[in-house]
Coordinates of C-alpha atoms in Angstrom, one line a residue:
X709 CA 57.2 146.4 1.0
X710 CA 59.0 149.6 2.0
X711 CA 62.5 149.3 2.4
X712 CA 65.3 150.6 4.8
X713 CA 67.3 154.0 3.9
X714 CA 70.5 152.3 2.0
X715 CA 74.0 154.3 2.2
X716 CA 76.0 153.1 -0.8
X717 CA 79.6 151.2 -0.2
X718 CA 82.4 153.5 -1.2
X719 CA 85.1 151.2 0.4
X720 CA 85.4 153.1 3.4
X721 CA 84.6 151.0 6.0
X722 CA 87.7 149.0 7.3
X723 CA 88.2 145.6 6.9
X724 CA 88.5 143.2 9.9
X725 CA 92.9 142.5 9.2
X726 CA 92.0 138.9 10.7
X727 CA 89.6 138.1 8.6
X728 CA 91.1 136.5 5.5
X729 CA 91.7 133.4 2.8
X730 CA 93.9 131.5 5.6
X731 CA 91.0 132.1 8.5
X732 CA 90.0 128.3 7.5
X733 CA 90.0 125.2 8.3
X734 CA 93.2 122.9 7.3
X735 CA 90.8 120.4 5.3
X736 CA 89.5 123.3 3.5
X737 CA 92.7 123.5 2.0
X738 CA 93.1 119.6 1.7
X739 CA 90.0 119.3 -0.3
X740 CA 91.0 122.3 -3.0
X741 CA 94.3 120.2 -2.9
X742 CA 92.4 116.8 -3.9
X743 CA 89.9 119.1 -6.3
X744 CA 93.2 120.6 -7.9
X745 CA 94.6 117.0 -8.3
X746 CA 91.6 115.0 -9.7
X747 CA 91.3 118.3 -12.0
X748 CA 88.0 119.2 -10.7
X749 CA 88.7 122.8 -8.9
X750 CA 87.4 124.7 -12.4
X751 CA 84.0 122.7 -11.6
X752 CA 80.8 125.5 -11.5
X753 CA 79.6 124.3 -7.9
X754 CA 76.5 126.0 -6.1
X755 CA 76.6 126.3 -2.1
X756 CA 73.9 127.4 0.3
X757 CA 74.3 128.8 3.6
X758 CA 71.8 128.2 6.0
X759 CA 70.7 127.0 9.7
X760 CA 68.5 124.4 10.8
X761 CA 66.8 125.6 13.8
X762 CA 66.3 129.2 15.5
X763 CA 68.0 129.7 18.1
X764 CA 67.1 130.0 22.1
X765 CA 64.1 128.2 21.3
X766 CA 62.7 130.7 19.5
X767 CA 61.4 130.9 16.1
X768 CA 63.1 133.5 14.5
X769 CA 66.4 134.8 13.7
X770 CA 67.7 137.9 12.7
X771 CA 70.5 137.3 9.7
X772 CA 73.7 139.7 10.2
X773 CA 77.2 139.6 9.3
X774 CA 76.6 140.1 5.0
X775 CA 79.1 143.2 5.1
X776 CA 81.8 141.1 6.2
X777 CA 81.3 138.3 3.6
X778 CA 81.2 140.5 0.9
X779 CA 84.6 142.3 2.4
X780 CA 86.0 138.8 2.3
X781 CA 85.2 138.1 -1.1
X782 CA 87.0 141.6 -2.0
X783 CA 89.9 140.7 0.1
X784 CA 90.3 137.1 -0.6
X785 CA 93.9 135.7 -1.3
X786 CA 96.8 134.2 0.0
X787 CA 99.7 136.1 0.5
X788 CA 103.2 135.1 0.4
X789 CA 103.5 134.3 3.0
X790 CA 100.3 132.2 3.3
X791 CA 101.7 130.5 0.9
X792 CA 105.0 129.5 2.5
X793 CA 103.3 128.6 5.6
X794 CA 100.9 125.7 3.9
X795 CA 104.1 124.5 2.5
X796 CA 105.3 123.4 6.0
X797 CA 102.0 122.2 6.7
X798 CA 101.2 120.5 3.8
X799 CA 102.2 116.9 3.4
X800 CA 105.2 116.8 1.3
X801 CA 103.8 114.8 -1.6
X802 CA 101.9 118.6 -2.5
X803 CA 102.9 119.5 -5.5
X804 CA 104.5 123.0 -6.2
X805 CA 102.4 124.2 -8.7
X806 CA 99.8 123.8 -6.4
X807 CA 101.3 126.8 -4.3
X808 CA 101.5 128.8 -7.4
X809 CA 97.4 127.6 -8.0
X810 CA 96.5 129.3 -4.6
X811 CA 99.0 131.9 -4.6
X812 CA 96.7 133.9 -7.8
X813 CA 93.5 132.7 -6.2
X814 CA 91.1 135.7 -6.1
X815 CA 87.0 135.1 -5.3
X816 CA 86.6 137.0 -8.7
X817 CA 84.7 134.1 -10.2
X818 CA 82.2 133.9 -7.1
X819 CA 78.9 135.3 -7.4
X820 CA 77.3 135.9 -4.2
X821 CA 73.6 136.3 -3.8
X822 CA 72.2 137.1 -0.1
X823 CA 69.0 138.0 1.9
X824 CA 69.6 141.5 3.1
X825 CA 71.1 142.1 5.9
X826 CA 68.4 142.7 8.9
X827 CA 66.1 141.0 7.7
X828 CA 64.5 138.4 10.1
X829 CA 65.2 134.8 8.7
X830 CA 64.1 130.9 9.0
X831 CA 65.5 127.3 9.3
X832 CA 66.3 126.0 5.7
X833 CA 66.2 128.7 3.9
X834 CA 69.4 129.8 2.3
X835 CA 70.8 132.8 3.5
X836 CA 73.5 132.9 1.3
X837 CA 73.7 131.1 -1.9
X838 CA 77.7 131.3 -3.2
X839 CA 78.3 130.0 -7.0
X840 CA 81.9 129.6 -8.5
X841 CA 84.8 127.7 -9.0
X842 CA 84.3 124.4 -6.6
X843 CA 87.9 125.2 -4.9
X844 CA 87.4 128.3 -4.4
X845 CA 83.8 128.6 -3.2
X846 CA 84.6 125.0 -0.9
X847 CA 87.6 127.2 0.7
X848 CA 85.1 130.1 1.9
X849 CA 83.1 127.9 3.9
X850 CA 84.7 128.2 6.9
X851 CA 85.7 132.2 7.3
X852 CA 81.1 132.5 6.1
X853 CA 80.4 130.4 8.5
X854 CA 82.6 132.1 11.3
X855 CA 81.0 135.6 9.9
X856 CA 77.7 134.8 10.0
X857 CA 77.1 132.0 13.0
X858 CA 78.1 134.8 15.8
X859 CA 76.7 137.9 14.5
X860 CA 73.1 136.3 13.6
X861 CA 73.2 134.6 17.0
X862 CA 74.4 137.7 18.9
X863 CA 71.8 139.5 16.7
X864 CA 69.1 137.6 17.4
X865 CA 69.7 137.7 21.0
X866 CA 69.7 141.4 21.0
X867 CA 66.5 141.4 19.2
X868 CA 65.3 139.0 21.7
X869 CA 66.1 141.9 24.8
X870 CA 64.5 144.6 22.6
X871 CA 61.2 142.0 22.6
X872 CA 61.1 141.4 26.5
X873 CA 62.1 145.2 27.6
X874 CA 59.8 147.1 25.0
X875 CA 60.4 149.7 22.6
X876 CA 60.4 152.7 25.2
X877 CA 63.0 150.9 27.6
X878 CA 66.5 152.0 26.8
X879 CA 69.3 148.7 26.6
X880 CA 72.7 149.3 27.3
X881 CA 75.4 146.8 26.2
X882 CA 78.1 146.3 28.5
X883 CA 79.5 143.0 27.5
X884 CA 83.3 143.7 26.7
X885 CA 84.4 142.2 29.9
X886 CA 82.8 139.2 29.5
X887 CA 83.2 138.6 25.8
X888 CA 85.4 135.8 24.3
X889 CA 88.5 138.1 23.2
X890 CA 88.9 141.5 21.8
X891 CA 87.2 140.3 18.4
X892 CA 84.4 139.2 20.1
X893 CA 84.0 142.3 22.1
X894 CA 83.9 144.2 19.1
X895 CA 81.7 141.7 17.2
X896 CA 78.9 141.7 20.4
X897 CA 78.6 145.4 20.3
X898 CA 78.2 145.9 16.9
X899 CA 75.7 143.5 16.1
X900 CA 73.7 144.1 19.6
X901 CA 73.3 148.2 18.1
X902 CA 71.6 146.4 15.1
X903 CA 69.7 144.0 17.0
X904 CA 67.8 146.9 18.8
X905 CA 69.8 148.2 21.4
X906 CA 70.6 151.8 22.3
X907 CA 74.7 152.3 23.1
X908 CA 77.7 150.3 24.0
X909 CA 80.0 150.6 26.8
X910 CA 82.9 149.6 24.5
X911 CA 84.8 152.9 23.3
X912 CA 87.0 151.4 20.2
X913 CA 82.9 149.9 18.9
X914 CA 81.7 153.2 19.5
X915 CA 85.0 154.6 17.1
X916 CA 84.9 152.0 14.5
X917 CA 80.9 151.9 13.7
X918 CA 79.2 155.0 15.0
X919 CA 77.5 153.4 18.1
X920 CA 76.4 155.6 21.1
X921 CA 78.7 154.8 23.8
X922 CA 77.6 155.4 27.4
X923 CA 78.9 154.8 30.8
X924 CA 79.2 156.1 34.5
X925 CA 81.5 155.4 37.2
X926 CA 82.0 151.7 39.5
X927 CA 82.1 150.6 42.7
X928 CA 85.8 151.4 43.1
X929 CA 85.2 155.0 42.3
X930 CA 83.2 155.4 45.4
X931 CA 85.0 153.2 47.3
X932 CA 88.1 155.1 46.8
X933 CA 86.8 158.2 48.7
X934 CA 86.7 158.1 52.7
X935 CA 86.0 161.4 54.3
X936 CA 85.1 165.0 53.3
X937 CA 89.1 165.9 53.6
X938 CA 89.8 164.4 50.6
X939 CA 88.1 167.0 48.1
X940 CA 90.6 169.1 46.7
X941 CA 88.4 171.3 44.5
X942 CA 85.5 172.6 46.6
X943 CA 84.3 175.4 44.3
X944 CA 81.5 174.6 41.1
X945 CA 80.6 177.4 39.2
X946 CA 77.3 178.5 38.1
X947 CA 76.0 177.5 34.8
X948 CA 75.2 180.7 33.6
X949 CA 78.1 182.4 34.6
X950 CA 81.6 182.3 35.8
X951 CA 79.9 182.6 39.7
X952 CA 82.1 180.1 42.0
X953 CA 80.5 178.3 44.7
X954 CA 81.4 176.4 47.5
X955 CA 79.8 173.1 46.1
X956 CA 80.1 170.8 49.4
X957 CA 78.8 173.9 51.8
X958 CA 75.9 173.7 49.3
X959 CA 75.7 170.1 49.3
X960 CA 75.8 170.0 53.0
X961 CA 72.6 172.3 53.2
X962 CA 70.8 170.6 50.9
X963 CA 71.6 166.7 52.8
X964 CA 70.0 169.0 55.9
X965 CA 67.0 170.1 53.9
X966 CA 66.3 166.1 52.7
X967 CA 66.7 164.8 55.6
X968 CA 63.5 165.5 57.1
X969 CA 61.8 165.0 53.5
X970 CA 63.6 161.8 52.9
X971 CA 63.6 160.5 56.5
X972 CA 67.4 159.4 56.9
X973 CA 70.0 160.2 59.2
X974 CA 72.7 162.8 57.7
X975 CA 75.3 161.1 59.9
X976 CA 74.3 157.5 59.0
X977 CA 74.9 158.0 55.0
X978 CA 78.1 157.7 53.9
X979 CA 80.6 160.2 54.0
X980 CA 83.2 158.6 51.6
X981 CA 80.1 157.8 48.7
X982 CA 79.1 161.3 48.8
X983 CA 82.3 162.6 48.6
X984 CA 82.5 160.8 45.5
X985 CA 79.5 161.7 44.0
X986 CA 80.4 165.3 44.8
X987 CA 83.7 164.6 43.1
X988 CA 81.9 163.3 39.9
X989 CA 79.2 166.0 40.0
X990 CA 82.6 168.4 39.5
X991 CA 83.5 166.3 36.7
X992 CA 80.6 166.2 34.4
X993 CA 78.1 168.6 36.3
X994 CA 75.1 167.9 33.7
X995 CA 75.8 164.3 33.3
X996 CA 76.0 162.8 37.0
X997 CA 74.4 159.0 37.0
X998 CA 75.3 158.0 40.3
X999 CA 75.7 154.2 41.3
X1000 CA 73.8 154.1 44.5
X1001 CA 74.4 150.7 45.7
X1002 CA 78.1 150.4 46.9
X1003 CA 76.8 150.7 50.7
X1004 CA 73.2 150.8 50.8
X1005 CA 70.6 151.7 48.4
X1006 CA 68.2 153.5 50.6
X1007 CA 69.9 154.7 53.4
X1008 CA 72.8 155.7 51.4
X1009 CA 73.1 155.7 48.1
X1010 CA 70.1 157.3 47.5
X1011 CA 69.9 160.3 49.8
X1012 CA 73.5 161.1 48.9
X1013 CA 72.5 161.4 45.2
X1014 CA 69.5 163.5 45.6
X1015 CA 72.1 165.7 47.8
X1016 CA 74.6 166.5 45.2
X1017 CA 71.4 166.3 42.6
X1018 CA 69.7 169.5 44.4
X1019 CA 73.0 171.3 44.6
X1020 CA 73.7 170.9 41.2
X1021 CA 69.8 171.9 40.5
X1022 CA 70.7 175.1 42.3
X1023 CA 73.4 175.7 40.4
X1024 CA 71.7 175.4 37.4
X1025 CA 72.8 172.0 36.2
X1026 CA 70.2 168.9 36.0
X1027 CA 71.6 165.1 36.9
X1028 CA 70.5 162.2 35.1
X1029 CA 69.9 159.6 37.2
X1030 CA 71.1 156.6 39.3
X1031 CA 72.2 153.2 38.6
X1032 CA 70.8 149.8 40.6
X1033 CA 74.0 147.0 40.2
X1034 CA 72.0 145.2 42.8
X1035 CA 69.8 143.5 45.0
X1036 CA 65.7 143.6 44.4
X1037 CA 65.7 145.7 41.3
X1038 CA 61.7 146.3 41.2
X1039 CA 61.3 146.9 44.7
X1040 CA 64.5 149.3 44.9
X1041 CA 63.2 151.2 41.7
X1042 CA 60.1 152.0 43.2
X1043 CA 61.8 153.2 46.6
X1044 CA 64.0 155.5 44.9
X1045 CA 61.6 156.7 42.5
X1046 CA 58.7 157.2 45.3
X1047 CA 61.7 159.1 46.8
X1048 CA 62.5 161.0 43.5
X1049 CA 58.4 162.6 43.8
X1050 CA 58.5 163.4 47.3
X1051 CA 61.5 165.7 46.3
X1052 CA 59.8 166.4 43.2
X1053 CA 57.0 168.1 45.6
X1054 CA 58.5 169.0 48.5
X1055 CA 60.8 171.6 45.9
X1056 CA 58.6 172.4 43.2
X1057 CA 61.1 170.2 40.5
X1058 CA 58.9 168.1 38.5
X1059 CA 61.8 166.9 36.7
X1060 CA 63.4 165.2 39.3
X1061 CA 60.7 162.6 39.3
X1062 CA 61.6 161.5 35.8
X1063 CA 65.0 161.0 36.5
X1064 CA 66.5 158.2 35.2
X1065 CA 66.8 154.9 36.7
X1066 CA 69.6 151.8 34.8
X1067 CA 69.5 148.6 36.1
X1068 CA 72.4 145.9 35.6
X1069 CA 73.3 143.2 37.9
X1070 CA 74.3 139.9 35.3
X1071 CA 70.6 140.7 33.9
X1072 CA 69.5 138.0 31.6
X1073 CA 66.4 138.0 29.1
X1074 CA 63.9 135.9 32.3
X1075 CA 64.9 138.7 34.3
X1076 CA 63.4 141.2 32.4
X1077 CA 60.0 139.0 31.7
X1078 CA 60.5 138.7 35.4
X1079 CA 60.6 142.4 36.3
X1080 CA 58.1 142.7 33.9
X1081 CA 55.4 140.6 35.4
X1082 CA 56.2 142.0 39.3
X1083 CA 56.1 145.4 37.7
X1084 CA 59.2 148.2 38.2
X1085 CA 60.2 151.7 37.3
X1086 CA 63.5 150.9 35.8
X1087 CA 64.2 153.2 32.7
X1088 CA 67.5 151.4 31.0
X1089 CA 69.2 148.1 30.8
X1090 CA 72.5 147.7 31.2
X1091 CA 72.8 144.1 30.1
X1092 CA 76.4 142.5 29.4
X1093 CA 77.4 138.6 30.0
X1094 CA 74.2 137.0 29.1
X1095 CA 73.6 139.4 26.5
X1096 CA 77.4 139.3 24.4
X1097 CA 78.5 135.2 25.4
X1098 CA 74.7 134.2 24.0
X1099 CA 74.6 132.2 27.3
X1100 CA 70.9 130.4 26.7
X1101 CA 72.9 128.8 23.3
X1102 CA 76.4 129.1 22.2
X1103 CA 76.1 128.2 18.4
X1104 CA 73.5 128.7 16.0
X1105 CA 74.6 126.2 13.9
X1106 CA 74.8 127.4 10.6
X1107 CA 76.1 124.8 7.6
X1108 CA 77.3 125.2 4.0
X1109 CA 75.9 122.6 1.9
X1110 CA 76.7 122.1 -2.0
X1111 CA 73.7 121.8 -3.6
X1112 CA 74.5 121.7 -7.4
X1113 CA 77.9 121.4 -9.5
X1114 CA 78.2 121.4 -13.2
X1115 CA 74.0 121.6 -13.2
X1116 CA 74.1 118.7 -11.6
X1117 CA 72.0 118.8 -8.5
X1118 CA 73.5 117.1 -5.8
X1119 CA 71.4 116.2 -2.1
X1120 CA 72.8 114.9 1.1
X1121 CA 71.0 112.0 2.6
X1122 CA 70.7 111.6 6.3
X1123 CA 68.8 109.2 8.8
X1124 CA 68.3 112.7 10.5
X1125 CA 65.6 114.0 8.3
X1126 CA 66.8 117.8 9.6
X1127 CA 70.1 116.8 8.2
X1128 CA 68.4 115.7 4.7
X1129 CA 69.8 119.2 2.1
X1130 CA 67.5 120.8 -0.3
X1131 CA 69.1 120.3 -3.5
X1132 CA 69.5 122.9 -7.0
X1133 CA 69.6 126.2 -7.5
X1134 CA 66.4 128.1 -5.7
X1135 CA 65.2 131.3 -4.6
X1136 CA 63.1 132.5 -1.8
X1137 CA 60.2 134.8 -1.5
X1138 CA 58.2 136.3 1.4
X1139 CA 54.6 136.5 1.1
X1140 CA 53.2 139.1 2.6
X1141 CA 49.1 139.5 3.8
X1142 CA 47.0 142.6 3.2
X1143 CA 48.1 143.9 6.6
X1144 CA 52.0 143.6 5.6
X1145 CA 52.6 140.9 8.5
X1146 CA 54.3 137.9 6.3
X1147 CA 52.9 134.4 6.3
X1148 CA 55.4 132.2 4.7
X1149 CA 58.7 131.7 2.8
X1150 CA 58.7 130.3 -0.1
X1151 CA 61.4 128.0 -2.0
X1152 CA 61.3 127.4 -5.4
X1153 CA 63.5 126.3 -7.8
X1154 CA 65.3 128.7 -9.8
X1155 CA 64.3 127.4 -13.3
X1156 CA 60.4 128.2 -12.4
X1157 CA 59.0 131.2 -13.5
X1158 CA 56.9 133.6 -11.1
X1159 CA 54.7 136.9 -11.6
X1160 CA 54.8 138.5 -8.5
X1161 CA 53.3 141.5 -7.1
X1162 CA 55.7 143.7 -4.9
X1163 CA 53.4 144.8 -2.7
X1164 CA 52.7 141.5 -1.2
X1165 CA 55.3 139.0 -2.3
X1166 CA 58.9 140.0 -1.7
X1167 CA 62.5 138.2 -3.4
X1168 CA 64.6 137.5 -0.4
X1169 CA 67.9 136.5 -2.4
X1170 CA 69.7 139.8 -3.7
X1171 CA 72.8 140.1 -6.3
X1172 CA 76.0 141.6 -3.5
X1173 CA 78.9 140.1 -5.8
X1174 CA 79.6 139.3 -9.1
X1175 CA 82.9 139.4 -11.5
X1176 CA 85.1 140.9 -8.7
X1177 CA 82.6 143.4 -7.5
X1178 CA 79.7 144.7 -5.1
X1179 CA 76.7 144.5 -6.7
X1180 CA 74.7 146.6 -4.2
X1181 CA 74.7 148.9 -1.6
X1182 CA 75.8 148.0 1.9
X1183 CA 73.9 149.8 4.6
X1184 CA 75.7 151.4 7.2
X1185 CA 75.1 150.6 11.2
X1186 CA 72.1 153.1 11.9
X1187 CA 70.7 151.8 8.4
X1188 CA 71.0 148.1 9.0
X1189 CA 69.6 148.6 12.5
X1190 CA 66.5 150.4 11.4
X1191 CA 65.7 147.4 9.0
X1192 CA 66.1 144.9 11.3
X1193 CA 63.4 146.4 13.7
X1194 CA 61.2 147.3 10.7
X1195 CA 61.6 143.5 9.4
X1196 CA 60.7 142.4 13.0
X1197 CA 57.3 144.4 13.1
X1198 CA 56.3 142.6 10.1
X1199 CA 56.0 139.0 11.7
X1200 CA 53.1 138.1 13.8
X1201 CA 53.6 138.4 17.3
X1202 CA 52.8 134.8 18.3
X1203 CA 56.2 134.2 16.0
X1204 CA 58.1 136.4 18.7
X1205 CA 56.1 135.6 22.3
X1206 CA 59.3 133.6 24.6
X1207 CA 56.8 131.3 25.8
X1208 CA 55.7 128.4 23.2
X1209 CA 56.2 130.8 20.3
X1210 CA 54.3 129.4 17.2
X1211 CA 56.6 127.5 14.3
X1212 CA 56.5 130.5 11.2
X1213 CA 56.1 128.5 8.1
X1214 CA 58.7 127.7 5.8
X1215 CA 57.6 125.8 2.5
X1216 CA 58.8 124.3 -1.0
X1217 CA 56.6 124.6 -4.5
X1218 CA 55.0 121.7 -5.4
X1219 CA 57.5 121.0 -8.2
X1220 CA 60.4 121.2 -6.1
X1221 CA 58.9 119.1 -3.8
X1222 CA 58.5 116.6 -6.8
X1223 CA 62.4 117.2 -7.6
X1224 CA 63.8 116.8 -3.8
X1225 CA 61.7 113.2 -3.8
X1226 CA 62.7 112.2 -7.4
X1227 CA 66.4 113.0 -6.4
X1228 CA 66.0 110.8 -3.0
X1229 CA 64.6 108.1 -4.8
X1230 CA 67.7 108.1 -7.4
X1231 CA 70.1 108.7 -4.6
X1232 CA 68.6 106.4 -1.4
X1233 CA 70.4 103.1 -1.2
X1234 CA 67.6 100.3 -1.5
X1235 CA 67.6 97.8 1.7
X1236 CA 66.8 94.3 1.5
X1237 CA 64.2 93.2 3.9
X1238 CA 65.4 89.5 5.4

């Protein structure tokens, strides 16, 4: 299989401050107590990370958040301070030199191996596997878990958009608002660029990871202009040269000319939303994208853009488009762009009738299947709450299991059969069909030998950390967000369909399917029937 352009790791990419050794919960820290105690915290202990059912009732899930674990393992330790804190939280009976134990605690004895980054995943199979000391490898459960639950979830439901809006639709994050804290914020819009989507509203994402950051103007913007009194500026000059014009005369002539093409009444529009529009137009001449909805889309909104559009035309500028934040998007996409070709005729400027045309409006993942089926000539989705708070499912439910310590395979038993671990050490592989579309994972255990041929049977579990360093290369952004949508053409598209999607197939070899039901038998308590 071909695989995604790779930028190596130089250390250059910050580290998340919050994310660190103390980012845990307290029985984390309880346990590598009792481990510490009993003198078992040395023990060589083997944990798998994992989930147990795709999320949104799908049946896939795109894994994300690798680059984080692997800059927690770097970073991992607890700081003086740390220290002293667990010492007031800590029962008494904790012995000192317990404090001193976790105070030259490093994850230098970890060895980390991981699917890729980007790469589309399934229920049960381990997307981490994390070997080391059992204290320290039982004390980064909870900060994995926290990296990876949200940013494969978030992922995913990016991925998901991208799916139900197409490849040539452009999808606009604008979630910041809505997103649980600052962390969040920053979380949704990165891992919504790699799930497939275009640019991010959110200015310190756009800083920190290289994302396209877009944005136009709100409903208070227009709102805050009344009358034509209130420009201060009336001149624009000419793109070409230093030429100034008169920018609302010329507006003015041109609402007179579209009039009578556009059918509306010049004083019926409103004066205060073209005023604004104007004002913008001053702004950023050749990037006005109006919001044409504040009053009223087609009586207003729209013949005031198409005013200010033409006078910048004339001036040698070219608008982008409009913005719909509500009402019927597909019916109101078609008005403004049947609107946009009768201009586009009337004036001899084809390129008005490609203009571009966002919709937003708390747009959800049905809303664009939707839209879809009804049909529409909306360009861009601007898509925040439902897209960044993973409204459809909060959780994805990810788990850290120990599966082997000292060699000793160890299996958790459950009347809830999807509860019931896999035990050992294993490793998975994709196989692939003659047409590169993959038809299962398999797991088998690590001991078992396997001639493989690359082109059609790929090892998912990849060496990031070993003996206090990275092991591989960590993609960047751009990098991780091509794979993902290269990883996503390779699964069957009955896998991805929203409706009754079909179950991809995740299997075991036949001799550790052997194991698992030798171990239940040696661990399953045996009832008595009475």
């Amino acid at each position: 299989m071909s695989s995604s352009p790779h930028v190596p790791y130089a250390g250059t990419r910050e580290s998340n401050g919050v994310i660190q050794a103390l980012l845990t919960d307290l029985y984390q820290i309880t346990m590598a107590y009792a481990y510490w105690k009993s003198g078992k915290m040395n023990d060589k202990a083997v944990f798998d990370l994992y989930f147990r059912r795709n999320p949104f009732k799908g049946e896939f899930t795109l894994f994300a958040g690798l680059e984080e674990c692997v800059k927690l393992l770097q970073n991992f330790s607890f700081s003086r301070s740390d220290v002293e804190y667990l010492k007031k939280v800590m029962p008494p009976t904790v012995e000192n030199e317990f404090f001193q134990y976790l105070s030259e605690m490093t994850a230098n004895e970890v060895t980390l191996w991981a699917v890729d980054e980007g790469t589309v995943v399934f229920p049960k199979v381990p997307l981490l596997i994390v070997e080391g000391p059992l204290a320290v490898v039982q004390l980064l459960e909870t900060p994995l878990l926290n990296l990876i639950n949200y940013a494969s979830l978030v992922a995913t439901n990016a991925m998901r958009f991208r799916i139900a809006a197409g490849p040539g639709k452009t999808l606009l994050e604008f979630g910041l608002r809505r997103a649980q804290g600052p962390d969040g914020g920053l979380s949704a819009s990165r891992y919504c660029y790699m799930g497939g989507f275009d640019g991010t509203s959110n200015v310190l994402a756009g800083k920190m990871f290289g994302i396209p950051v877009r944005g136009t103007h709100a409903h208070a913007f227009v709102t805050s202009y009344n009358d034509l009194s209130e420009v201060k500026t009336r001149v624009l000059k000419r793109k070409d040269n230093s030429e100034e014009v008169d920018f609302v005369d010329l507006c003015l002539k041109w609402q007179k000319k579209l009039s009578a093409v556009m059918s509306f009444l010049t004083d019926q529009v409103s004066e205060g939303e073209l005023v604004a529009f104007i004002s913008y137009a001053q702004a950023f001449p050749d990037a006005l994208l109006a919001l044409i909805d504040t009053y009223d889309v087609i009586r207003s909104g729209l013949p005031n853009f198409c005013t200010v559009a033409m006078a910048l035309y004339e001036l040698g500028y070219q608008a982008k488009g409009v913005r719909l934040d509500s009402g019927d998007l597909a019916y109101l996409s078609f008005e403004v762009r049947k609107s946009w070709k009768l201009v586009a005729q009337k004036f001899d400027v084809p390129w008005f009738e490609k203009l571009t045309i966002v919709a937003s409006n708390d747009i959800n993942e049905d809303t664009i299947h939707s839209l879809n089926t009804q049909g529409h000539d909306i360009d861009s989705f601007g898509i925040g709450t439902h897209l960044v708070t993973c409204q459809k499912q909060p959780a994805l439910g990810c788990v850290f299991k120990l599966v082997e310590v000292n060699g000793r395979p160890t299996m958790k038993l459950s009347e809830d059969v999807e509860k019931i671990t896999i035990p050992g050490r294993k490793r998975a592989y994709r196989l692939y069909g003659h047409d590169g579309t993959a038809l299962v994972d398999l797991l088998v255990q690590e001991s078992k030998r396997a001639y493989v041929s690359p082109a059609t049977i790929e090892l998912l579990h990849q060496q990031y950390w070993k003996c206090g360093k990275v092991m591989r290369d960590l993609p960047n952004l751009e990098a991780l967000r091509t794979r993902a949508l290269h990883s996503m053409q390779t699964i069957r598209q009955d896998h991805k369909r929203a409706l009754n999607p079909t179950p991809y197939k995740v299997s075991v070899s036949a001799n550790l399917y052997t194991f698992i039901h030798d171990l239940w038998l040696q661990n399953a308590p045996i009832g008595e029937l009475s």
